[in-house]
Tab-separated table of C-alpha atoms in Angstrom:
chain	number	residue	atom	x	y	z
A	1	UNK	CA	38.728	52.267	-29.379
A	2	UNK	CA	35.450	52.596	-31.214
A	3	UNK	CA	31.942	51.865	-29.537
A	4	UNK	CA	31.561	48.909	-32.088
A	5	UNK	CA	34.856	47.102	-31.057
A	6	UNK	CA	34.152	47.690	-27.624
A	7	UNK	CA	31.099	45.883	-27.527
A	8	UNK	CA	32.298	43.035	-30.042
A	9	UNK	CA	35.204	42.527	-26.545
A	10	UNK	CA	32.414	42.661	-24.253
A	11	UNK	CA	30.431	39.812	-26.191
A	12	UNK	CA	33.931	37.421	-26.762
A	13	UNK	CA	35.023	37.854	-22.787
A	14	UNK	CA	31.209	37.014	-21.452
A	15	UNK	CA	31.249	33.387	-19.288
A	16	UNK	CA	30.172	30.756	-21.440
A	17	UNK	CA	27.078	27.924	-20.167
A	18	UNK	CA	27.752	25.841	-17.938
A	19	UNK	CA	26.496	22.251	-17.640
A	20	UNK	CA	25.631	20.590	-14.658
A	21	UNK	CA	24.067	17.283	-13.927
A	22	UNK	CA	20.932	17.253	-11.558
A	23	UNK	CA	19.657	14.016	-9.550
A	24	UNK	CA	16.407	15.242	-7.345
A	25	UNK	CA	14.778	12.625	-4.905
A	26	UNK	CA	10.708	13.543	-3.415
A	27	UNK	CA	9.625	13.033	-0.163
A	28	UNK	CA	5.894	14.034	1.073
A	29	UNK	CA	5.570	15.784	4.516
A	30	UNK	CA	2.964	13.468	5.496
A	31	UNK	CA	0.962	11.720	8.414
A	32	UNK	CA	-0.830	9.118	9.417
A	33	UNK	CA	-2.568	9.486	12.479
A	34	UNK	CA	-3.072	5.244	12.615
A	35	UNK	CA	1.400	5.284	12.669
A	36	UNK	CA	1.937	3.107	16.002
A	37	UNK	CA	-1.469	4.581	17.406
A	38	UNK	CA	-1.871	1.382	19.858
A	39	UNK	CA	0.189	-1.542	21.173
A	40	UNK	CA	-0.355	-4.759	21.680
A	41	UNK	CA	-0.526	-5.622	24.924
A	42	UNK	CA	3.346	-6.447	25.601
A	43	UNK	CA	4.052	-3.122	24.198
A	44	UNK	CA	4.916	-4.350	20.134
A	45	UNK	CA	3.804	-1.944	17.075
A	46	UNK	CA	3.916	-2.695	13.598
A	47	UNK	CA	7.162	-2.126	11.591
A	48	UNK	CA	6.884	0.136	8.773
A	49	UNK	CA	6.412	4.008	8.704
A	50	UNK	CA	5.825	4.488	12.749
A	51	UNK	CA	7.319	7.704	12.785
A	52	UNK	CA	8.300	10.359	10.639
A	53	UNK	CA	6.597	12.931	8.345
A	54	UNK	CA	8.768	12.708	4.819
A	55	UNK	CA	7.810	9.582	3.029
A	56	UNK	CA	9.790	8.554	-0.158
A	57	UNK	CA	7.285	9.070	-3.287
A	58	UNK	CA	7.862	5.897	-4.734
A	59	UNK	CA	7.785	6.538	-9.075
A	60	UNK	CA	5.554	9.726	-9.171
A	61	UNK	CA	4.758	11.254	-12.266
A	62	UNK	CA	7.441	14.914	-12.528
A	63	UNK	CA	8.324	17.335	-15.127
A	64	UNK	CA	11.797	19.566	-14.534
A	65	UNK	CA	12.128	22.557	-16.129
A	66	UNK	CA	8.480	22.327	-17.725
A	67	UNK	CA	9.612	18.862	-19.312
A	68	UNK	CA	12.504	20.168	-21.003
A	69	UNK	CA	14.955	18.969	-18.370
A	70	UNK	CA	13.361	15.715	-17.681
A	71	UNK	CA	9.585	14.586	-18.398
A	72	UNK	CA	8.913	11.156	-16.790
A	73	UNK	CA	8.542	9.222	-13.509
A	74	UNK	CA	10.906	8.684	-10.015
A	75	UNK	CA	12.364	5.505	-9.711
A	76	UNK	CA	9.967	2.783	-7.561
A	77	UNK	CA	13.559	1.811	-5.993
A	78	UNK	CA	13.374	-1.714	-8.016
A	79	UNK	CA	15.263	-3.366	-10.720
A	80	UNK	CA	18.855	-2.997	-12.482
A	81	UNK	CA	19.526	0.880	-13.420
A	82	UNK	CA	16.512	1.795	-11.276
A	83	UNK	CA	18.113	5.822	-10.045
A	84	UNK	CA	16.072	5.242	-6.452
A	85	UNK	CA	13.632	5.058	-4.811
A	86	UNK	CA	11.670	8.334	-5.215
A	87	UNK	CA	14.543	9.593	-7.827
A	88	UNK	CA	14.723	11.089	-11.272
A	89	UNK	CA	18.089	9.744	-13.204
A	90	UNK	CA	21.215	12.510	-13.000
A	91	UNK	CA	19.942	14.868	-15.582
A	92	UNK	CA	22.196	17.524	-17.345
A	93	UNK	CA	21.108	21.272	-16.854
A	94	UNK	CA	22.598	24.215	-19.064
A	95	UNK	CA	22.902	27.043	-17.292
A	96	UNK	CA	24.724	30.536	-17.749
A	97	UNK	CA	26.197	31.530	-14.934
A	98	UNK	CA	27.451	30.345	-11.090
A	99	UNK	CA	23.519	30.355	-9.413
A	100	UNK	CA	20.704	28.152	-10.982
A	101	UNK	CA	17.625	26.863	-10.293
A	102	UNK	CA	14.905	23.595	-11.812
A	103	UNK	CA	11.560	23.967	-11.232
A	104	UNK	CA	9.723	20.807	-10.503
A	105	UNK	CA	5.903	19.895	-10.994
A	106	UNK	CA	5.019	16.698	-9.044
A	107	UNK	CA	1.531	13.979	-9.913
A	108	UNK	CA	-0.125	12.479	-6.977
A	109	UNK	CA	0.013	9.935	-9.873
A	110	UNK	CA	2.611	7.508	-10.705
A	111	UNK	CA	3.806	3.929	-11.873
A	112	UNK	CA	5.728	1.139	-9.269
A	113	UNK	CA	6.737	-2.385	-10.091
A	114	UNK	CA	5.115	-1.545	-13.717
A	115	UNK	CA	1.615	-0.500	-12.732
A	116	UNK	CA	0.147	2.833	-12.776
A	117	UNK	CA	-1.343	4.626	-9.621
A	118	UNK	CA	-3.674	7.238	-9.642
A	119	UNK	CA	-4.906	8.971	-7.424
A	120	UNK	CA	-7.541	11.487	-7.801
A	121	UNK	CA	-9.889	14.482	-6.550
A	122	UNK	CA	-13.673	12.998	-6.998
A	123	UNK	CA	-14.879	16.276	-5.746
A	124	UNK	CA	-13.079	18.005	-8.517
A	125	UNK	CA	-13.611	16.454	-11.916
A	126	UNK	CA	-11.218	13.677	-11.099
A	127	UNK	CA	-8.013	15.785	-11.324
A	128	UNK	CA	-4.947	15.247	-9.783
A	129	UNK	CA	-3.040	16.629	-6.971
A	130	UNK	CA	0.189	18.851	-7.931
A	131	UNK	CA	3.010	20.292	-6.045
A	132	UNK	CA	5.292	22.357	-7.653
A	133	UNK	CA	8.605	24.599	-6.558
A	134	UNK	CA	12.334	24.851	-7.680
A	135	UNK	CA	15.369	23.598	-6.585
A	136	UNK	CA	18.467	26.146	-6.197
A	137	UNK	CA	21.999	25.669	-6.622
A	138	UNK	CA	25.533	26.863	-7.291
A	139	UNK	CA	28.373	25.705	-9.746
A	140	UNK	CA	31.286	28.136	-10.402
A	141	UNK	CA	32.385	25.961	-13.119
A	142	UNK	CA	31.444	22.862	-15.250
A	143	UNK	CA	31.263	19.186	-14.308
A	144	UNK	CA	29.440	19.859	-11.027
A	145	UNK	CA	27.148	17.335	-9.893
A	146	UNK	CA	24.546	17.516	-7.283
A	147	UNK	CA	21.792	15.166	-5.973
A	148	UNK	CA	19.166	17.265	-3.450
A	149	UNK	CA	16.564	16.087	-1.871
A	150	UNK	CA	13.248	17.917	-1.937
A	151	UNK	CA	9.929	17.465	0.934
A	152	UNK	CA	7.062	18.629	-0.726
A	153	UNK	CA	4.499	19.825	1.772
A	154	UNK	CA	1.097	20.081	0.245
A	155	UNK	CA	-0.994	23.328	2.152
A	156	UNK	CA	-4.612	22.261	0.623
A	157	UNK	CA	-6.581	19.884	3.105
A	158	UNK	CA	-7.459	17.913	-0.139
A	159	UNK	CA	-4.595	17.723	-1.199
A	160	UNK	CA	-2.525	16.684	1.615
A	161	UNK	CA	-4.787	13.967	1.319
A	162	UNK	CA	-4.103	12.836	-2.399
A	163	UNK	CA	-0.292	13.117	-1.707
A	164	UNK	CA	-0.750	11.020	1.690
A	165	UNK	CA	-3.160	8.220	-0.367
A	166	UNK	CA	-0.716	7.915	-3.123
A	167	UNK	CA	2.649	7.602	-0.712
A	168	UNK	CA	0.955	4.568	1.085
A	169	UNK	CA	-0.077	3.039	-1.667
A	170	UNK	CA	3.041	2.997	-3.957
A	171	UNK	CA	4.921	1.978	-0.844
A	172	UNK	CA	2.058	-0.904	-0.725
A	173	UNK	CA	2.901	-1.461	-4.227
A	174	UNK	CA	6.658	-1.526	-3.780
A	175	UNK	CA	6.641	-3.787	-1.217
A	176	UNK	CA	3.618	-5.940	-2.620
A	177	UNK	CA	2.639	-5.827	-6.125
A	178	UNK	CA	0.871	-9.471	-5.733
A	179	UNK	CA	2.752	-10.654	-9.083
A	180	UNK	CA	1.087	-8.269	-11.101
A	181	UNK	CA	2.317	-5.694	-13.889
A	182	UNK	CA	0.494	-3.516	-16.359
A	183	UNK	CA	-2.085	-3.170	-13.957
A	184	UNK	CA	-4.242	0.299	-13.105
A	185	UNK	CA	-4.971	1.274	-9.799
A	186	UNK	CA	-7.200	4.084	-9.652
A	187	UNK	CA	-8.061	6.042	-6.215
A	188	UNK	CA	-10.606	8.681	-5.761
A	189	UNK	CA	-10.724	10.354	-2.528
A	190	UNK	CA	-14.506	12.583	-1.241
A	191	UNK	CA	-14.852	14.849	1.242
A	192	UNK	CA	-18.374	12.524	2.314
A	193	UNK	CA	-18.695	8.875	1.558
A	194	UNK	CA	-17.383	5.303	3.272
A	195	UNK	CA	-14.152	4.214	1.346
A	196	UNK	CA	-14.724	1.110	-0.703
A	197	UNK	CA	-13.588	-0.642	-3.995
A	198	UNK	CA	-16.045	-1.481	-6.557
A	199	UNK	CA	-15.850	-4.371	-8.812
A	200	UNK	CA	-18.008	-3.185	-11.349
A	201	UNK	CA	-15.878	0.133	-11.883
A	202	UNK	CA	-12.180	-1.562	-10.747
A	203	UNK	CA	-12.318	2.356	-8.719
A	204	UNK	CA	-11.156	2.414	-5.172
A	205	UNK	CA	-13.188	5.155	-3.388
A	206	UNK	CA	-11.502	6.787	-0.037
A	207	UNK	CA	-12.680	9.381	1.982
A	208	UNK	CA	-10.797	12.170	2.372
A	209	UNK	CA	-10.601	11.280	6.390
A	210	UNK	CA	-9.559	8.008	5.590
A	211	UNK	CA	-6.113	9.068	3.955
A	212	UNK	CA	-4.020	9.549	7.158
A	213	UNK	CA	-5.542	5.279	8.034
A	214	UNK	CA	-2.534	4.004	6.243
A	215	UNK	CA	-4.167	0.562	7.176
A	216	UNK	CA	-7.177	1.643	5.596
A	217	UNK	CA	-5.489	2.825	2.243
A	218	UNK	CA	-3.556	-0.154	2.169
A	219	UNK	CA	-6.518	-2.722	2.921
A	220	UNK	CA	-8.589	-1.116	-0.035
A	221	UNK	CA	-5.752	-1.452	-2.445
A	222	UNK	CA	-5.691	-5.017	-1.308
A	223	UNK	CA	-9.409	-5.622	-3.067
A	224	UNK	CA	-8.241	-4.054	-6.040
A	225	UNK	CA	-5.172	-6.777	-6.201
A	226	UNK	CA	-7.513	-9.457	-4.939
A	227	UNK	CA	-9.463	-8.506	-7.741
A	228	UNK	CA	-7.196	-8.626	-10.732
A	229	UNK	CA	-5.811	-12.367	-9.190
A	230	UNK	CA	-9.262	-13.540	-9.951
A	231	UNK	CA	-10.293	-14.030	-6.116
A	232	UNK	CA	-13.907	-14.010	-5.447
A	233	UNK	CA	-16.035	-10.905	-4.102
A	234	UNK	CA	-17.456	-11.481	-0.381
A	235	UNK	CA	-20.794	-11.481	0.715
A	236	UNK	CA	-20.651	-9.096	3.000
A	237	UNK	CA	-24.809	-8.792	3.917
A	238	UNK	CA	-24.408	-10.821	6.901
A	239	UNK	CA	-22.822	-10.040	10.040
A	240	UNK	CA	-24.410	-11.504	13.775
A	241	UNK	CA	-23.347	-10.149	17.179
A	242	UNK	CA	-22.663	-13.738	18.690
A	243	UNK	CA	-18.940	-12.732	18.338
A	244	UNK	CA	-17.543	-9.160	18.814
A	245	UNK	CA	-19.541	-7.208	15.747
A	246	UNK	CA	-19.184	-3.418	16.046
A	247	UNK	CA	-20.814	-0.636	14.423
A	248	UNK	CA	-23.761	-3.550	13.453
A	249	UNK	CA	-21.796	-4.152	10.381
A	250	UNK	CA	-19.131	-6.451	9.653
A	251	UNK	CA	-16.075	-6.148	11.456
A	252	UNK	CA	-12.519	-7.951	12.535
A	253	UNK	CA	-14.809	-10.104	14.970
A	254	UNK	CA	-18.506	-9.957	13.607
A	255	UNK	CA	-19.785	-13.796	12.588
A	256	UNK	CA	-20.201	-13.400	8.694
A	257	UNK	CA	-20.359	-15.752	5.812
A	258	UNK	CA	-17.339	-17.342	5.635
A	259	UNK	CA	-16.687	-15.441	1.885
A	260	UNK	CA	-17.068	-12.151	3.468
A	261	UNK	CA	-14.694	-13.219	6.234
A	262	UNK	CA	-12.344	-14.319	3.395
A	263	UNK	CA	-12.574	-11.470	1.335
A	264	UNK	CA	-12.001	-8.928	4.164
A	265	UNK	CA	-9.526	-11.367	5.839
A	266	UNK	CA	-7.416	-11.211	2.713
A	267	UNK	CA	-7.316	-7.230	2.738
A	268	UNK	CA	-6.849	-7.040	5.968
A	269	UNK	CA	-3.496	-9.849	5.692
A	270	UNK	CA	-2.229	-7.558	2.515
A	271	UNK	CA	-2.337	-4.800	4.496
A	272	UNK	CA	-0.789	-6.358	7.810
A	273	UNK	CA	1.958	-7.304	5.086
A	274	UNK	CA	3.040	-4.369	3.893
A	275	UNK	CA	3.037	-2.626	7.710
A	276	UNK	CA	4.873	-5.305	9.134
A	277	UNK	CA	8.125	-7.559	8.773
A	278	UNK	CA	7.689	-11.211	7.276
A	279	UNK	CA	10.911	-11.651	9.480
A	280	UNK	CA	9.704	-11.249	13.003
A	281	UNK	CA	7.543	-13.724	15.092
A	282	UNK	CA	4.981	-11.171	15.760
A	283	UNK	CA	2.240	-8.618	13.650
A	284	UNK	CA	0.172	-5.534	14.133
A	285	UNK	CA	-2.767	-4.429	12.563
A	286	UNK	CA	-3.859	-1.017	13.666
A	287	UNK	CA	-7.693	-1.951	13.223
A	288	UNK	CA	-9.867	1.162	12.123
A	289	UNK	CA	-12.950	0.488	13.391
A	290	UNK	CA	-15.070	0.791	17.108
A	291	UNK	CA	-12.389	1.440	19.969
A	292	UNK	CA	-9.772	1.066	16.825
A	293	UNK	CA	-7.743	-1.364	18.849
A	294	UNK	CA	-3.946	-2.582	17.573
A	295	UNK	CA	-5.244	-6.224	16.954
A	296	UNK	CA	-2.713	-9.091	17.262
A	297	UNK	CA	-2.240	-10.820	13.766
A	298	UNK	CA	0.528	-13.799	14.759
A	299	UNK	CA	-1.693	-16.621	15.980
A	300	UNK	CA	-1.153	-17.214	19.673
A	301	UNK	CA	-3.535	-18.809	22.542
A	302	UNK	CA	-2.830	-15.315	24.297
A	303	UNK	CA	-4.147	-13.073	22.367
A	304	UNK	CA	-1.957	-9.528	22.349
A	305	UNK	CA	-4.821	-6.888	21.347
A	306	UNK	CA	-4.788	-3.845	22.754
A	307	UNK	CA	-7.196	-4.546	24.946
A	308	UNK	CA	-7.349	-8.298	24.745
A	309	UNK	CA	-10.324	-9.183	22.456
A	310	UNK	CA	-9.746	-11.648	19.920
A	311	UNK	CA	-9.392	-14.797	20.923
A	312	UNK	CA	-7.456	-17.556	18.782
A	313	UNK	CA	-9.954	-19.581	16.665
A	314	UNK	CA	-12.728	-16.910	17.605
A	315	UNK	CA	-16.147	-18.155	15.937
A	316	UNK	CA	-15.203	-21.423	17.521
A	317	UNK	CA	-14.312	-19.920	21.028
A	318	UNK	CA	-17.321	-17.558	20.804
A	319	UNK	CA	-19.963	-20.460	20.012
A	320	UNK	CA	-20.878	-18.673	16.931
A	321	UNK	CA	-22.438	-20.623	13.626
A	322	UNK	CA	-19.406	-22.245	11.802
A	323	UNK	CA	-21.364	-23.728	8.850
A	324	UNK	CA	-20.037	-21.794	5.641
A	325	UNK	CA	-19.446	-18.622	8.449
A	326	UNK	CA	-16.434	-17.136	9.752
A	327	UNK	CA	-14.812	-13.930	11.284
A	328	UNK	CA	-12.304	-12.010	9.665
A	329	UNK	CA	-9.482	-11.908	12.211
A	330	UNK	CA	-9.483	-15.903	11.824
A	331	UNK	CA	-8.782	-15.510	8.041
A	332	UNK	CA	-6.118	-12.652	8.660
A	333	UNK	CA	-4.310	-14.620	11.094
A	334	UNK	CA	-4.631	-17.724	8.917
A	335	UNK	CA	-2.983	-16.158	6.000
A	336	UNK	CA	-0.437	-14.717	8.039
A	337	UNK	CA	1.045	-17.713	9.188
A	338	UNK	CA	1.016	-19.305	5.915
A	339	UNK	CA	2.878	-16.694	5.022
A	340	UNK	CA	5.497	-16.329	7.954
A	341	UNK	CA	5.493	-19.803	9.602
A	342	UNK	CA	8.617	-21.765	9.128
A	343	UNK	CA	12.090	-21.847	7.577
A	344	UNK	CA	10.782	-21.382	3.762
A	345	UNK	CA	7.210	-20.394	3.937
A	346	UNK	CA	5.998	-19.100	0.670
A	347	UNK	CA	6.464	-15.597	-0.669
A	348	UNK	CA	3.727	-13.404	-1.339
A	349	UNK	CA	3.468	-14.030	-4.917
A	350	UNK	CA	3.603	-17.800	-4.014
A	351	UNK	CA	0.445	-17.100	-2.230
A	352	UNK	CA	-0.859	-15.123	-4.927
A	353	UNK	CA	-0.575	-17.771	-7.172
A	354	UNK	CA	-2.126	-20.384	-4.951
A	355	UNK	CA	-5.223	-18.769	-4.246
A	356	UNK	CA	-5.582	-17.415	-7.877
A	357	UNK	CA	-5.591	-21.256	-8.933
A	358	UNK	CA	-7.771	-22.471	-6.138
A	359	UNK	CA	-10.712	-20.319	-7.827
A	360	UNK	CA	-10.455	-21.059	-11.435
A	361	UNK	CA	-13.848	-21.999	-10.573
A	362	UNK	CA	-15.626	-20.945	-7.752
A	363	UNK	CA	-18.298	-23.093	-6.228
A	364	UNK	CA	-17.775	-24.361	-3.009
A	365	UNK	CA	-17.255	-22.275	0.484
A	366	UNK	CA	-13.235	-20.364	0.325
A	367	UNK	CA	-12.023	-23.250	2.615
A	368	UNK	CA	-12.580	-25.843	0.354
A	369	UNK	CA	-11.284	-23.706	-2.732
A	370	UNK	CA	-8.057	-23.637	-1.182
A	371	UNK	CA	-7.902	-26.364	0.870
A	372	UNK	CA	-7.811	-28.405	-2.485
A	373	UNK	CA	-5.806	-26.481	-4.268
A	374	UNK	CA	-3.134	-25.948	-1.130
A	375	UNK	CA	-3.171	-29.857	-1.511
A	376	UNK	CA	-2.334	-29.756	-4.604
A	377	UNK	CA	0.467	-27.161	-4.502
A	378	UNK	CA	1.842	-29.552	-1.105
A	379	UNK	CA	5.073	-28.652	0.949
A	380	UNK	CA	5.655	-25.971	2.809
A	381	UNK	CA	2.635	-23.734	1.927
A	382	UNK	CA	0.310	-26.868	2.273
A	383	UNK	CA	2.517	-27.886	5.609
A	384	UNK	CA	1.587	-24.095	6.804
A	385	UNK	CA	-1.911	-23.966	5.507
A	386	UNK	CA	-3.631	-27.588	6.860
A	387	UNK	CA	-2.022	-26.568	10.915
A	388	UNK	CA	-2.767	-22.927	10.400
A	389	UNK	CA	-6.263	-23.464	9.047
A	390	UNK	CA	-6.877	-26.173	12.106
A	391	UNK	CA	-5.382	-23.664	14.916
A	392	UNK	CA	-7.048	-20.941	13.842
A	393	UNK	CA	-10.571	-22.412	13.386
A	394	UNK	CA	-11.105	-21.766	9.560
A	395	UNK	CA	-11.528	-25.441	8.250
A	396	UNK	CA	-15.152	-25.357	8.258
């Protein structure tokens, strides 16, 4: 047999592609040092994330293959034909023979519920973090099917930050999205710096110490949604030591003007809502700030902190000045039972809505904002609001 036909049998007998379909789910191998770092006093911790280092990377941005394979974002884990949470759809990959691999690039950017997250390097010209690698796998012969799921561990100090700030807030965004959709939530973490959101900018800025608070990630984002509902700003240039201040700044238990107490009580409640069940009788909030205490968020005349410091209806147990003041763990504890008291109490987004009305215009004190408006709305939320207001000492 000539050279020519033997080479025109080798090319007619070689294994022809192969097609297999590919489903790849992210996790992050990340920490956060604030996971169940204090009890209360009877020994309770918040709910969510207490343990663990691979966290679900709720719709990040990914390219397989270099964006031939699939260019697009994980699923957020909500809504009809949604593939999962942290999942690309079952994509079909051609390959030529029994071993095969899909390289993956990962965003520390991403969209959940229909907003878009990013989260970015300050320090660096705003860029994002990436992660990338490849996925192996074997198929002897068409119609195989896989579904794998990859842990990205991030090496880079920096980094491991991004990816750690962008897992708790699209879970925060999953679980809480306040109602809203085609919003932007931009984070950009600094090595130096005090996190803090700006109104002016609509930037949340975190330092790069602050990513492994989960608390603190969480309680930023909730400005940012506090924001966009059209609740007011606090003024926060006020804060006496007649109740427990720390740091000589405003705090969970300074005296403040009762907006600032507001404002901060609200971030603090969206963040106590996305660590903790609606469904139990009890909440933590793993406070960041002096001894960093696990502070009790259910409204009880014991009070659960870890140690014992907050007192129900604080500014009026600690004889502080109640005209147009308040403290912030009054607020968060207010809003909490709103939001948890009863058979029905009213969702989130019920809440949302409620306080977004109540400051169409804004010219009284907060109390009086909502108080009216919590009138109008009546039943359960206004059932919850008028005894929760009056226990906790906020109807001032």
């Amino acid at each position: 047999m000539s050279l020519v036909a033997l080479t025109v049998l080798a090319l007619s007998t070689s294994a022809p592609s192969l097609t297999s379909n590919v489903r790849l789910c992210f996790k992050a191998a990340v920490t956060y040092q604030d996971s169940a770092r204090e009890t209360l006093d009877d020994g309770t911790i918040e709910d969510n994330w207490t343990s663990g280092s691979a966290k679900i990377l709720y719709g990040s941005r990914v390219l397989l293959g270099d964006g031939s394979v699939f260019n697009g974002y994980l699923g957020d884990g909500l809504g009809s034909g949604d593939p999962g949470a942290g999942c690309t759809p079952s994509v079909p990959v051609t390959h030529s023979g029994q071993f095969f691999s899909v390289s993956y690039l990962i965003y520390s950017r991403g969209t959940i519920q229909g907003n878009q997250l990013y989260v970015q390097n300050a320090d660096s010209g705003n860029s994002y973090a990436t992660f990338n690698g490849a996925a192996y796998f074997s198929c002897a012969s068409g119609g195989c099917s896989f579904t794998s799921t990859i842990t990205i561990a991030p090496a880079l100090a920096m980094s491991l930050a991004m990816f750690r700030a962008y897992a708790a807030d699209a879970y925060s965004l999953y679980r809480h999205a306040g109602g809203l959709t085609n919003q932007t939530y931009t984070v950009r973490l600094s090595a130096g710096g005090d996190s803090r959101y700006d109104r002016g900018s609509g930037i949340i800025t975190l330092r790069q110490a602050d990513a492994d608070e989960k608390f603190t990630v969480s309680h930023e984002l909730g400005h940012r949604i506090a924001h966009l509902r059209g609740l007011p700003a606090g003024d926060c240039a006020y804060a006496d030591a007649t109740c427990a201040a720390s740091n000589g700044e405003h705090s969970m238990g300074s005296e403040e003007y009762q907006s600032c107490a507001f404002s901060e009580g609200f971030a603090h409640f969206y963040s106590a809502d996305v660590w903790n069940s609606h469904h139990q009788s009890n909440c933590v909030f793993q406070y960041y700030k002096a001894s960093k205490p696990a502070v009790d968020c259910e409204a009880s005349l014991s009070d659960l902190s870890s140690p014992a410091s907050f007192p129900l209806a604080l500014l009026e147990t600690c004889g502080g000045n109640i005209n147009d003041h308040g403290v912030e763990v009054d607020w968060l504890r207010t809003f909490w039972d709103v939001h948890t008291d009863g058979s029905s109490p009213p969702t989130f987004n019920d809440m949302m809505d409620w306080m977004q009305d109540a400051f169409w215009i804004y010219l009284t004190p907060p109390f009086d904002e909502l108080d009216g408006e919590a009138n109008a709305v009546g039943g359960t939320l206004n059932q919850n609001w008028d005894y929760s207001a009056d226990r906790n000492g906020i109807n001032h």
